[in-house]
mmCIF file of C-alpha atoms in Angstrom:
data_model
loop_
_atom_site.group_PDB
_atom_site.id
_atom_site.type_symbol
_atom_site.label_atom_id
_atom_site.label_comp_id
_atom_site.label_asym_id
_atom_site.label_seq_id
_atom_site.Cartn_x
_atom_site.Cartn_y
_atom_site.Cartn_z
ATOM 1 C CA MET F 211 -63.304 14.477 -6.874
ATOM 2 C CA ARG F 212 -59.451 15.528 -7.491
ATOM 3 C CA LEU F 213 -59.572 16.600 -3.744
ATOM 4 C CA GLY F 214 -60.454 13.263 -2.391
ATOM 5 C CA ALA F 215 -58.372 10.892 -4.634
ATOM 6 C CA VAL F 216 -55.184 13.486 -3.161
ATOM 7 C CA VAL F 217 -56.427 12.882 0.248
ATOM 8 C CA ASN F 218 -56.847 8.889 -0.183
ATOM 9 C CA ALA F 219 -53.238 9.179 -2.017
ATOM 10 C CA GLY F 220 -51.908 10.400 0.675
ATOM 11 C CA LEU F 221 -53.309 8.098 3.246
ATOM 12 C CA VAL F 222 -51.959 5.637 0.724
ATOM 13 C CA ALA F 223 -48.510 7.202 1.451
ATOM 14 C CA ALA F 224 -48.650 7.574 5.003
ATOM 15 C CA SER F 225 -49.541 3.767 5.184
ATOM 16 C CA LEU F 226 -46.629 2.806 3.374
ATOM 17 C CA LEU F 227 -44.108 4.401 4.975
ATOM 18 C CA PHE F 228 -45.513 3.489 8.579
ATOM 19 C CA ALA F 229 -46.149 0.034 7.791
ATOM 20 C CA LEU F 230 -42.362 0.628 6.154
ATOM 21 C CA ALA F 231 -40.752 1.887 8.669
ATOM 22 C CA LEU F 232 -42.176 -0.622 11.508
ATOM 23 C CA SER F 233 -41.047 -3.530 9.228
ATOM 24 C CA GLU F 234 -37.608 -1.934 9.694
ATOM 25 C CA ILE F 235 -38.475 -2.146 13.312
ATOM 26 C CA VAL F 236 -39.138 -4.860 13.559
ATOM 27 C CA VAL F 237 -35.807 -5.994 10.985
ATOM 28 C CA ARG F 238 -34.073 -4.328 13.618
ATOM 29 C CA VAL F 239 -34.699 -5.780 17.458
ATOM 30 C CA MET F 240 -34.914 -9.256 15.237
ATOM 31 C CA ASN F 241 -31.681 -9.077 14.305
ATOM 32 C CA LEU F 242 -32.894 -10.394 11.161
ATOM 33 C CA GLU F 243 -30.727 -8.475 9.205
ATOM 34 C CA PRO F 244 -27.107 -6.581 9.666
ATOM 35 C CA PRO F 245 -26.382 -3.100 9.307
ATOM 36 C CA ALA F 246 -25.235 -1.699 6.298
ATOM 37 C CA LEU F 247 -21.338 -1.652 6.256
ATOM 38 C CA TRP F 248 -21.362 0.206 2.778
ATOM 39 C CA GLU F 249 -22.699 2.976 1.391
ATOM 40 C CA PHE F 250 -22.732 5.789 -1.478
ATOM 41 C CA ASN F 251 -20.864 8.015 -1.664
ATOM 42 C CA GLN F 252 -20.840 11.244 -4.908
ATOM 43 C CA THR F 253 -17.250 11.108 -5.570
ATOM 44 C CA VAL F 254 -15.693 7.874 -4.568
ATOM 45 C CA GLY F 255 -18.753 5.660 -5.565
ATOM 46 C CA TRP F 256 -19.179 4.097 -2.511
ATOM 47 C CA THR F 257 -17.434 3.538 1.016
ATOM 48 C CA TYR F 258 -17.829 2.055 3.720
ATOM 49 C CA GLN F 259 -20.424 3.421 5.967
ATOM 50 C CA PRO F 260 -18.816 5.591 8.559
ATOM 51 C CA GLY F 261 -19.161 5.104 12.620
ATOM 52 C CA ILE F 262 -20.468 1.418 12.201
ATOM 53 C CA HIS F 263 -20.023 -1.074 14.153
ATOM 54 C CA THR F 264 -20.371 -4.346 13.538
ATOM 55 C CA TRP F 265 -19.314 -8.321 13.183
ATOM 56 C CA TYR F 266 -18.538 -9.121 9.219
ATOM 57 C CA LYS F 267 -19.878 -12.306 9.535
ATOM 58 C CA SER F 268 -19.231 -15.812 7.019
ATOM 59 C CA PRO F 269 -18.616 -19.825 7.794
ATOM 60 C CA GLU F 270 -15.556 -19.441 7.860
ATOM 61 C CA PHE F 271 -15.351 -16.379 10.055
ATOM 62 C CA ASN F 272 -16.545 -14.057 12.132
ATOM 63 C CA SER F 273 -15.106 -10.252 12.428
ATOM 64 C CA TRP F 274 -15.104 -7.871 14.442
ATOM 65 C CA VAL F 275 -15.179 -4.521 12.760
ATOM 66 C CA GLU F 276 -14.822 -0.820 13.644
ATOM 67 C CA ILE F 277 -15.004 2.467 10.985
ATOM 68 C CA ASN F 278 -13.728 4.638 11.695
ATOM 69 C CA SER F 279 -15.547 8.338 10.691
ATOM 70 C CA ARG F 280 -14.406 8.840 8.083
ATOM 71 C CA GLY F 281 -15.802 5.810 6.997
ATOM 72 C CA LEU F 282 -12.165 3.611 6.728
ATOM 73 C CA HIS F 283 -11.111 0.736 7.687
ATOM 74 C CA ASP F 284 -9.612 1.873 11.022
ATOM 75 C CA ARG F 285 -8.652 4.266 14.255
ATOM 76 C CA GLU F 286 -9.014 7.841 13.840
ATOM 77 C CA HIS F 287 -6.800 10.609 12.066
ATOM 78 C CA PRO F 288 -6.831 13.775 12.351
ATOM 79 C CA TYR F 289 -6.177 14.903 8.424
ATOM 80 C CA ALA F 290 -3.439 17.039 10.240
ATOM 81 C CA LYS F 291 0.108 15.185 10.822
ATOM 82 C CA PRO F 292 1.644 15.320 13.739
ATOM 83 C CA PRO F 293 5.265 16.504 13.956
ATOM 84 C CA GLY F 294 7.535 13.233 13.676
ATOM 85 C CA VAL F 295 5.851 10.868 12.240
ATOM 86 C CA PHE F 296 5.969 9.449 8.581
ATOM 87 C CA ARG F 297 2.992 8.763 6.995
ATOM 88 C CA ILE F 298 1.679 6.234 4.918
ATOM 89 C CA LEU F 299 -1.597 5.214 3.295
ATOM 90 C CA LEU F 300 -2.585 2.016 1.707
ATOM 91 C CA LEU F 301 -5.306 2.331 -1.401
ATOM 92 C CA GLY F 302 -6.973 -1.158 -2.482
ATOM 93 C CA ASP F 303 -9.968 -3.297 -2.226
ATOM 94 C CA SER F 304 -11.402 -5.641 0.113
ATOM 95 C CA PHE F 305 -7.358 -7.026 0.371
ATOM 96 C CA THR F 306 -6.426 -3.939 2.130
ATOM 97 C CA GLY F 307 -10.123 -3.161 3.466
ATOM 98 C CA ALA F 308 -9.168 -6.912 5.067
ATOM 99 C CA LEU F 309 -12.835 -7.183 7.185
ATOM 100 C CA GLU F 310 -12.230 -10.998 7.270
ATOM 101 C CA VAL F 311 -9.690 -10.959 9.668
ATOM 102 C CA PRO F 312 -9.022 -9.099 13.427
ATOM 103 C CA PHE F 313 -8.309 -5.631 13.048
ATOM 104 C CA GLU F 314 -4.266 -6.235 14.073
ATOM 105 C CA SER F 315 -4.186 -9.022 11.672
ATOM 106 C CA SER F 316 -4.045 -7.163 8.837
ATOM 107 C CA PHE F 317 -0.445 -6.488 7.158
ATOM 108 C CA ALA F 318 -1.530 -2.499 7.718
ATOM 109 C CA ARG F 319 -1.443 -2.492 11.153
ATOM 110 C CA LEU F 320 1.258 -5.421 10.916
ATOM 111 C CA LEU F 321 3.253 -3.059 8.880
ATOM 112 C CA GLU F 322 3.458 -0.388 11.019
ATOM 113 C CA LYS F 323 4.043 -2.469 14.031
ATOM 114 C CA ARG F 324 6.669 -3.709 12.362
ATOM 115 C CA LEU F 325 8.190 -0.293 11.178
ATOM 116 C CA ASN F 326 8.028 0.786 14.505
ATOM 117 C CA GLU F 327 9.611 -1.776 15.766
ATOM 118 C CA LEU F 328 12.705 -1.312 13.221
ATOM 119 C CA ALA F 329 12.394 2.411 13.944
ATOM 120 C CA PRO F 330 11.550 3.744 17.396
ATOM 121 C CA SER F 331 12.516 6.939 16.736
ATOM 122 C CA THR F 332 10.337 7.544 13.992
ATOM 123 C CA ARG F 333 6.726 6.976 14.602
ATOM 124 C CA PHE F 334 5.059 5.393 11.435
ATOM 125 C CA GLU F 335 1.140 5.303 11.285
ATOM 126 C CA VAL F 336 -0.105 3.436 8.334
ATOM 127 C CA ILE F 337 -3.746 4.856 7.380
ATOM 128 C CA ASN F 338 -5.596 1.993 5.785
ATOM 129 C CA ALA F 339 -8.174 3.719 3.148
ATOM 130 C CA GLY F 340 -8.839 0.105 0.905
ATOM 131 C CA VAL F 341 -12.971 -0.476 0.743
ATOM 132 C CA GLY F 342 -14.234 -3.965 -0.481
ATOM 133 C CA GLY F 343 -14.958 -3.918 -4.464
ATOM 134 C CA PHE F 344 -12.719 -0.805 -5.398
ATOM 135 C CA SER F 345 -10.515 -1.071 -8.616
ATOM 136 C CA THR F 346 -8.265 1.741 -9.206
ATOM 137 C CA VAL F 347 -10.635 4.012 -10.168
ATOM 138 C CA ASN F 348 -12.034 4.450 -7.499
ATOM 139 C CA GLU F 349 -8.687 4.042 -5.930
ATOM 140 C CA LEU F 350 -7.752 6.980 -7.918
ATOM 141 C CA LEU F 351 -10.534 9.077 -6.750
ATOM 142 C CA MET F 352 -10.320 8.558 -2.649
ATOM 143 C CA PHE F 353 -6.823 9.765 -3.119
ATOM 144 C CA ARG F 354 -8.027 12.601 -4.549
ATOM 145 C CA GLU F 355 -10.548 13.641 -2.599
ATOM 146 C CA GLU F 356 -9.753 12.077 1.062
ATOM 147 C CA GLY F 357 -6.095 9.913 0.706
ATOM 148 C CA ALA F 358 -4.350 13.893 0.371
ATOM 149 C CA LYS F 359 -5.575 15.635 3.706
ATOM 150 C CA TYR F 360 -3.697 13.100 5.462
ATOM 151 C CA ARG F 361 -0.752 14.695 3.810
ATOM 152 C CA PRO F 362 1.391 11.053 3.481
ATOM 153 C CA ASP F 363 4.764 10.733 2.368
ATOM 154 C CA LEU F 364 5.211 7.691 0.795
ATOM 155 C CA VAL F 365 0.895 5.707 -1.634
ATOM 156 C CA LEU F 366 0.969 2.304 -1.429
ATOM 157 C CA LEU F 367 -1.093 1.088 -4.276
ATOM 158 C CA CYS F 368 -2.835 -2.433 -3.177
ATOM 159 C CA PHE F 369 -3.045 -4.006 -6.664
ATOM 160 C CA VAL F 370 -4.780 -7.057 -7.863
ATOM 161 C CA ASP F 371 -5.357 -8.163 -11.451
ATOM 162 C CA ALA F 372 -8.914 -8.018 -11.667
ATOM 163 C CA ASP F 373 -8.909 -4.169 -11.677
ATOM 164 C CA ILE F 374 -7.954 -4.131 -15.232
ATOM 165 C CA ARG F 375 -11.183 -5.704 -16.009
ATOM 166 C CA ASP F 376 -12.996 -3.422 -13.598
ATOM 167 C CA ASN F 377 -11.414 -0.273 -14.437
ATOM 168 C CA PHE F 378 -12.825 -1.108 -17.736
ATOM 169 C CA HIS F 379 -16.578 0.738 -17.872
ATOM 170 C CA VAL F 380 -18.493 -1.139 -20.494
ATOM 171 C CA THR F 381 -18.027 -4.810 -18.914
ATOM 172 C CA ALA F 382 -20.297 -6.570 -17.045
ATOM 173 C CA ASP F 383 -17.895 -6.700 -13.953
ATOM 174 C CA ALA F 384 -16.609 -2.705 -13.929
ATOM 175 C CA THR F 385 -18.844 -0.343 -12.097
ATOM 176 C CA VAL F 386 -21.786 -0.366 -9.311
ATOM 177 C CA PRO F 387 -24.242 2.194 -12.491
ATOM 178 C CA GLY F 388 -24.383 5.497 -11.973
ATOM 179 C CA SER F 389 -21.067 5.164 -10.214
ATOM 180 C CA PRO F 390 -17.594 7.531 -11.386
ATOM 181 C CA TYR F 391 -15.596 6.069 -14.353
ATOM 182 C CA PHE F 392 -12.882 6.818 -17.037
ATOM 183 C CA VAL F 393 -12.311 6.500 -20.175
ATOM 184 C CA LEU F 394 -9.259 7.620 -22.685
ATOM 185 C CA ALA F 395 -9.796 10.329 -25.225
ATOM 186 C CA ASP F 396 -7.110 10.316 -27.364
ATOM 187 C CA GLY F 397 -5.357 9.058 -25.560
ATOM 188 C CA ASN F 398 -6.297 11.969 -22.377
ATOM 189 C CA LEU F 399 -8.479 10.016 -19.255
ATOM 190 C CA GLN F 400 -11.894 11.896 -18.667
ATOM 191 C CA LEU F 401 -13.460 11.098 -15.384
ATOM 192 C CA ARG F 402 -18.098 10.443 -16.210
ATOM 193 C CA HIS F 403 -20.801 10.448 -13.838
ATOM 194 C CA HIS F 404 -18.919 12.340 -11.415
ATOM 195 C CA PRO F 405 -20.290 13.683 -8.971
ATOM 196 C CA THR F 406 -22.907 10.787 -9.107
ATOM 197 C CA GLY F 407 -25.340 13.779 -7.566
ATOM 198 C CA VAL F 408 -29.202 13.241 -6.249
ATOM 199 C CA MET F 409 -29.485 9.460 -6.454
ATOM 200 C CA THR F 410 -26.462 8.918 -4.167
ATOM 201 C CA ARG F 411 -28.045 9.900 -1.427
ATOM 202 C CA ALA F 412 -31.021 8.793 -1.707
ATOM 203 C CA LYS F 413 -28.934 5.027 -3.021
ATOM 204 C CA ARG F 414 -27.827 5.996 1.077
ATOM 205 C CA LEU F 415 -30.869 5.904 2.955
ATOM 206 C CA VAL F 416 -32.667 2.760 0.690
ATOM 207 C CA GLY F 417 -28.818 1.224 1.677
ATOM 208 C CA ARG F 418 -28.754 2.111 5.100
ATOM 209 C CA LEU F 419 -33.016 0.226 6.174
ATOM 210 C CA ARG F 420 -32.697 -3.086 6.576
ATOM 211 C CA VAL F 421 -36.160 -4.772 5.915
ATOM 212 C CA VAL F 422 -35.291 -2.829 1.899
ATOM 213 C CA ARG F 423 -31.859 -5.107 2.157
ATOM 214 C CA LEU F 424 -33.850 -8.709 3.340
ATOM 215 C CA ALA F 425 -36.326 -8.328 1.219
ATOM 216 C CA TYR F 426 -33.643 -8.260 -1.363
ATOM 217 C CA ARG F 427 -31.001 -11.163 -0.286
ATOM 218 C CA MET F 428 -34.251 -13.252 0.303
ATOM 219 C CA TRP F 429 -35.155 -12.322 -3.291
ATOM 220 C CA ALA F 430 -31.897 -12.721 -4.778
ATOM 221 C CA SER F 431 -31.469 -15.649 -3.481
ATOM 222 C CA PHE F 432 -34.125 -17.159 -5.880
ATOM 223 C CA GLY F 433 -34.126 -15.512 -9.051
ATOM 224 C CA PRO F 434 -30.810 -15.059 -10.948
ATOM 225 C CA GLY F 435 -29.535 -12.128 -9.363
ATOM 226 C CA ARG F 436 -26.459 -11.815 -6.541
ATOM 227 C CA ALA F 437 -27.499 -10.266 -3.331
ATOM 228 C CA GLN F 438 -24.774 -8.290 -0.651
ATOM 229 C CA ALA F 439 -26.172 -9.553 2.026
ATOM 230 C CA ASP F 440 -23.667 -6.894 3.563
ATOM 231 C CA GLY F 441 -24.651 -4.253 2.128
ATOM 232 C CA ARG F 442 -22.130 -3.564 -0.542
ATOM 233 C CA PRO F 443 -22.550 -2.467 -3.799
ATOM 234 C CA SER F 444 -23.385 -5.352 -5.804
ATOM 235 C CA ASP F 445 -20.391 -5.783 -8.439
ATOM 236 C CA ALA F 446 -22.454 -6.256 -11.130
ATOM 237 C CA GLY F 447 -21.876 -3.406 -13.272
ATOM 238 C CA GLY F 448 -22.756 -1.205 -15.897
ATOM 239 C CA GLY F 449 -21.945 -2.300 -19.317
ATOM 240 C CA SER F 450 -22.599 -5.628 -20.843
ATOM 241 C CA LEU F 451 -19.209 -7.196 -22.401
ATOM 242 C CA THR F 452 -17.967 -10.580 -20.235
ATOM 243 C CA LEU F 453 -13.977 -10.828 -19.476
ATOM 244 C CA PRO F 454 -13.522 -14.274 -18.173
ATOM 245 C CA MET F 455 -10.468 -12.897 -16.026
ATOM 246 C CA ASN F 456 -8.441 -16.616 -17.333
ATOM 247 C CA SER F 457 -8.200 -15.010 -20.771
ATOM 248 C CA LEU F 458 -5.763 -12.483 -20.020
ATOM 249 C CA TYR F 459 -3.298 -15.139 -19.262
ATOM 250 C CA SER F 460 -3.321 -16.713 -22.595
ATOM 251 C CA GLU F 461 -1.788 -16.238 -25.235
ATOM 252 C CA THR F 462 -4.107 -15.330 -27.880
ATOM 253 C CA ARG F 463 -6.274 -12.952 -25.603
ATOM 254 C CA PRO F 464 -9.755 -11.178 -26.350
ATOM 255 C CA PRO F 465 -8.777 -7.222 -28.929
ATOM 256 C CA GLU F 466 -10.714 -5.386 -25.257
ATOM 257 C CA TRP F 467 -7.910 -6.824 -22.113
ATOM 258 C CA ALA F 468 -5.561 -4.301 -24.107
ATOM 259 C CA GLN F 469 -8.410 -0.676 -24.073
ATOM 260 C CA ALA F 470 -8.781 -2.066 -20.374
ATOM 261 C CA ILE F 471 -4.717 -2.502 -20.113
ATOM 262 C CA ALA F 472 -4.398 0.964 -21.122
ATOM 263 C CA ILE F 473 -6.492 2.580 -19.089
ATOM 264 C CA THR F 474 -5.480 1.128 -15.755
ATOM 265 C CA ARG F 475 -1.649 2.017 -17.152
ATOM 266 C CA ALA F 476 -2.930 6.182 -17.646
ATOM 267 C CA LEU F 477 -4.791 5.208 -14.148
ATOM 268 C CA MET F 478 -1.925 4.302 -12.606
ATOM 269 C CA THR F 479 0.289 7.247 -14.783
ATOM 270 C CA GLN F 480 -1.806 9.996 -13.283
ATOM 271 C CA LEU F 481 -2.166 8.607 -9.573
ATOM 272 C CA ASN F 482 1.851 8.630 -9.534
ATOM 273 C CA ARG F 483 1.107 12.108 -10.744
ATOM 274 C CA GLU F 484 -0.899 13.723 -8.306
ATOM 275 C CA VAL F 485 0.612 11.673 -5.901
ATOM 276 C CA SER F 486 4.119 13.826 -6.470
ATOM 277 C CA ALA F 487 1.777 16.423 -6.893
ATOM 278 C CA ALA F 488 0.675 16.246 -3.080
ATOM 279 C CA GLY F 489 4.738 15.833 -2.317
ATOM 280 C CA ALA F 490 4.738 12.082 -1.612
ATOM 281 C CA HIS F 491 6.402 8.689 -3.092
ATOM 282 C CA LEU F 492 4.092 6.184 -4.504
ATOM 283 C CA ALA F 493 4.417 2.983 -4.641
ATOM 284 C CA ILE F 494 2.508 -0.733 -5.561
ATOM 285 C CA VAL F 495 3.040 -3.685 -4.581
ATOM 286 C CA SER F 496 0.127 -6.445 -6.764
ATOM 287 C CA LEU F 497 -1.160 -9.421 -5.253
ATOM 288 C CA GLY F 498 -1.995 -10.277 -8.579
ATOM 289 C CA SER F 499 -4.236 -13.237 -8.887
ATOM 290 C CA MET F 500 -3.875 -16.958 -7.355
ATOM 291 C CA GLU F 501 -5.580 -18.737 -10.371
ATOM 292 C CA GLY F 502 -3.819 -17.033 -13.130
ATOM 293 C CA GLU F 503 -0.753 -17.795 -11.264
ATOM 294 C CA ALA F 504 -1.302 -21.717 -11.739
ATOM 295 C CA ILE F 505 -2.220 -20.727 -15.492
ATOM 296 C CA ARG F 506 1.114 -19.286 -15.362
ATOM 297 C CA GLN F 507 3.388 -22.396 -13.293
ATOM 298 C CA LYS F 508 0.938 -25.500 -15.002
ATOM 299 C CA SER F 509 2.213 -24.005 -18.617
ATOM 300 C CA GLY F 510 5.573 -22.798 -17.385
ATOM 301 C CA LYS F 511 5.073 -19.336 -19.525
ATOM 302 C CA PRO F 512 5.354 -16.862 -16.820
ATOM 303 C CA GLU F 513 5.782 -14.255 -19.447
ATOM 304 C CA LEU F 514 1.504 -14.505 -19.329
ATOM 305 C CA GLY F 515 -0.393 -11.961 -17.118
ATOM 306 C CA PRO F 516 -0.312 -7.922 -17.531
ATOM 307 C CA GLU F 517 2.412 -8.181 -15.397
ATOM 308 C CA ARG F 518 4.842 -7.221 -18.288
ATOM 309 C CA GLU F 519 3.241 -4.353 -19.552
ATOM 310 C CA LEU F 520 2.897 -2.778 -16.301
ATOM 311 C CA GLY F 521 5.947 -3.636 -15.095
ATOM 312 C CA GLU F 522 7.780 -1.763 -17.627
ATOM 313 C CA LEU F 523 5.451 1.328 -17.280
ATOM 314 C CA LEU F 524 6.076 1.397 -14.179
ATOM 315 C CA ALA F 525 9.656 1.051 -14.661
ATOM 316 C CA SER F 526 9.347 4.073 -16.853
ATOM 317 C CA LEU F 527 7.658 5.662 -13.901
ATOM 318 C CA ARG F 528 10.756 4.555 -11.655
ATOM 319 C CA VAL F 529 7.834 3.413 -9.513
ATOM 320 C CA PRO F 530 8.615 0.604 -6.969
ATOM 321 C CA HIS F 531 6.488 -1.800 -7.031
ATOM 322 C CA VAL F 532 6.524 -6.066 -6.390
ATOM 323 C CA PHE F 533 4.596 -8.844 -8.008
ATOM 324 C CA ALA F 534 3.578 -10.855 -5.005
ATOM 325 C CA SER F 535 2.003 -13.307 -7.055
ATOM 326 C CA VAL F 536 4.224 -15.261 -7.440
ATOM 327 C CA CYS F 537 5.297 -15.906 -3.730
ATOM 328 C CA LEU F 538 1.622 -15.925 -2.445
ATOM 329 C CA TYR F 539 1.599 -19.334 -5.045
ATOM 330 C CA ASP F 540 4.329 -20.441 -3.103
ATOM 331 C CA GLU F 541 3.450 -20.059 -0.117
ATOM 332 C CA GLU F 542 0.427 -22.073 -0.243
ATOM 333 C CA HIS F 543 1.793 -24.507 -2.996
ATOM 334 C CA THR F 544 4.442 -26.191 -2.313
ATOM 335 C CA ARG F 545 4.456 -25.057 1.390
ATOM 336 C CA GLY F 546 1.306 -26.186 1.407
ATOM 337 C CA GLN F 547 0.591 -22.862 3.735
ATOM 338 C CA ALA F 548 -2.684 -22.045 3.058
ATOM 339 C CA ILE F 549 -2.627 -18.474 3.037
ATOM 340 C CA ARG F 550 -6.396 -17.865 2.214
ATOM 341 C CA PHE F 551 -9.957 -18.563 3.291
ATOM 342 C CA LYS F 552 -11.086 -21.381 1.263
ATOM 343 C CA ARG F 553 -14.243 -20.397 0.074
ATOM 344 C CA ASP F 554 -14.488 -16.191 0.430
ATOM 345 C CA ARG F 555 -11.043 -15.869 -0.937
ATOM 346 C CA HIS F 556 -9.838 -13.551 1.003
ATOM 347 C CA LEU F 557 -6.035 -13.416 2.492
ATOM 348 C CA ASN F 558 -6.063 -15.090 6.273
ATOM 349 C CA VAL F 559 -4.559 -13.989 9.081
ATOM 350 C CA HIS F 560 -0.914 -16.175 7.423
ATOM 351 C CA GLY F 561 -1.780 -13.846 4.420
ATOM 352 C CA HIS F 562 -1.328 -10.768 5.447
ATOM 353 C CA GLN F 563 1.975 -11.934 7.681
ATOM 354 C CA LEU F 564 3.191 -12.995 4.174
ATOM 355 C CA VAL F 565 2.528 -10.041 2.421
ATOM 356 C CA ALA F 566 3.222 -6.919 5.195
ATOM 357 C CA ARG F 567 6.785 -8.670 5.007
ATOM 358 C CA ASN F 568 6.514 -8.366 0.913
ATOM 359 C CA VAL F 569 5.767 -5.415 1.940
ATOM 360 C CA GLU F 570 8.660 -4.187 4.034
ATOM 361 C CA ALA F 571 10.506 -5.424 2.164
ATOM 362 C CA LEU F 572 9.595 -3.835 -0.934
ATOM 363 C CA LEU F 573 9.898 -0.256 1.008
ATOM 364 C CA THR F 574 12.793 -0.898 2.308
ATOM 365 C CA GLU F 575 15.154 -2.381 -0.225
ATOM 366 C CA ASN F 576 13.516 0.905 -2.192
ATOM 367 C CA GLY F 577 14.816 3.426 0.163
ATOM 368 C CA LEU F 578 11.804 4.755 1.034
ATOM 369 C CA LEU F 579 11.265 4.972 4.357
ATOM 370 C CA PRO F 580 13.564 7.504 6.893
ATOM 371 C CA ALA F 581 16.877 6.549 7.237
ATOM 372 C CA SER F 582 16.498 5.420 10.777
ATOM 373 C CA VAL F 583 14.720 1.976 8.686
ATOM 374 C CA PRO F 584 17.900 -0.317 8.533
ATOM 375 C CA ARG F 585 17.628 -1.556 4.477
ATOM 376 C CA ARG F 586 16.956 -5.439 3.851
ATOM 377 C CA ASP F 587 20.726 -6.922 2.982
ATOM 378 C CA THR F 588 19.151 -9.683 0.953
ATOM 379 C CA PRO F 589 16.900 -8.466 -2.397
ATOM 380 C CA LEU F 590 13.669 -9.440 -2.413
ATOM 381 C CA ALA F 591 13.238 -11.552 -5.873
ATOM 382 C CA LEU F 592 10.743 -10.187 -7.636
ATOM 383 C CA ARG F 593 9.433 -12.267 -10.512
ATOM 384 C CA SER F 594 12.471 -15.020 -9.788
ATOM 385 C CA GLY F 595 10.699 -17.239 -7.584
ATOM 386 C CA GLY F 596 11.975 -16.037 -4.736
ATOM 387 C CA CYS F 597 9.850 -14.087 -1.765
ATOM 388 C CA ALA F 598 10.693 -12.474 1.324
ATOM 389 C CA GLY F 599 9.255 -15.053 3.821
ATOM 390 C CA LEU F 600 7.960 -14.950 7.468
ATOM 391 C CA GLY F 601 11.811 -16.295 8.526
ATOM 392 C CA GLY F 602 12.485 -12.750 7.885
ATOM 393 C CA GLY F 603 15.205 -13.126 4.589
ATOM 394 C CA GLY F 604 14.683 -14.027 0.636
ATOM 395 C CA SER F 605 15.097 -16.723 -0.085
#
């Protein structure tokens, strides 16, 4: 009886595996589901899937995406820095990853091209380590595990206000369940759930099965969950606390925001410490939140939001920074130039051009680039309403 049960169980398992394999072949041959762009990673949570080449589509864009062998949306870069090269490492989320626009139209590539034009005697490389879904937690881990290997001269952290909520592991939006996170204990950061262990390998395998993703997407379209058709980890995190983003800009914030901001400040401080230890300089460009900027503009209270707390921290750390949301908002709402896709809300080509110009201004004004790069004559007004526009000067 026992032998028969084992044989029967084996036959059932073999049949299920055969059916799964056959279904996977059908889905791939008929192209019913695109390959996954994301995969789970033991040390940083998730990355883009190394070596994947595919179309990234929505009703608003259709971009050809090539991920390099190390999981970056970039061309191949050796770890060893060639002589005479000045390297800039970008850390950020999907706004930095820039899958929605052509590769050469991303602000990473525009910045690299512009700097090489300004100073032909110096070769600049901008390495894009931005990954969709990242928060400051993942970006710190990405620098530790991957970014530092490139020996960058400058690290540029591209920050958005939603990172504050996502850094706080108890919120519903904070992190993919089971991925690494930080807590503050007696004022010190403590890393939890790192490395993530063998389950990450299982998640990576399952995530590459297109039939599984297709089935989940179809199920989620009829249920309360949200599927990620492109294979990215869901942003429904491990906690249950809900923190509406607009409450960050309220004069009476929920008290949990203080904890989220404290963790974010600690993460930025630690990143600055590790970047400095690696022999590089840190700079931060905050894209903020267009919705948050709208609240500030309509209320006439520019002090609302996290900029004061973060600005004071970065000033104390002597980290050059710019809060660019006022510039982005002005471009879209005053000049009437759309800088985002209407539905997707990520930056369009024009938005990437504007960010590249502001990053260039930030770096040149603060002397963060080699002497061969001319410094801007007109300073960039950070919070006074001016910005580095596409015409080339501050306004």
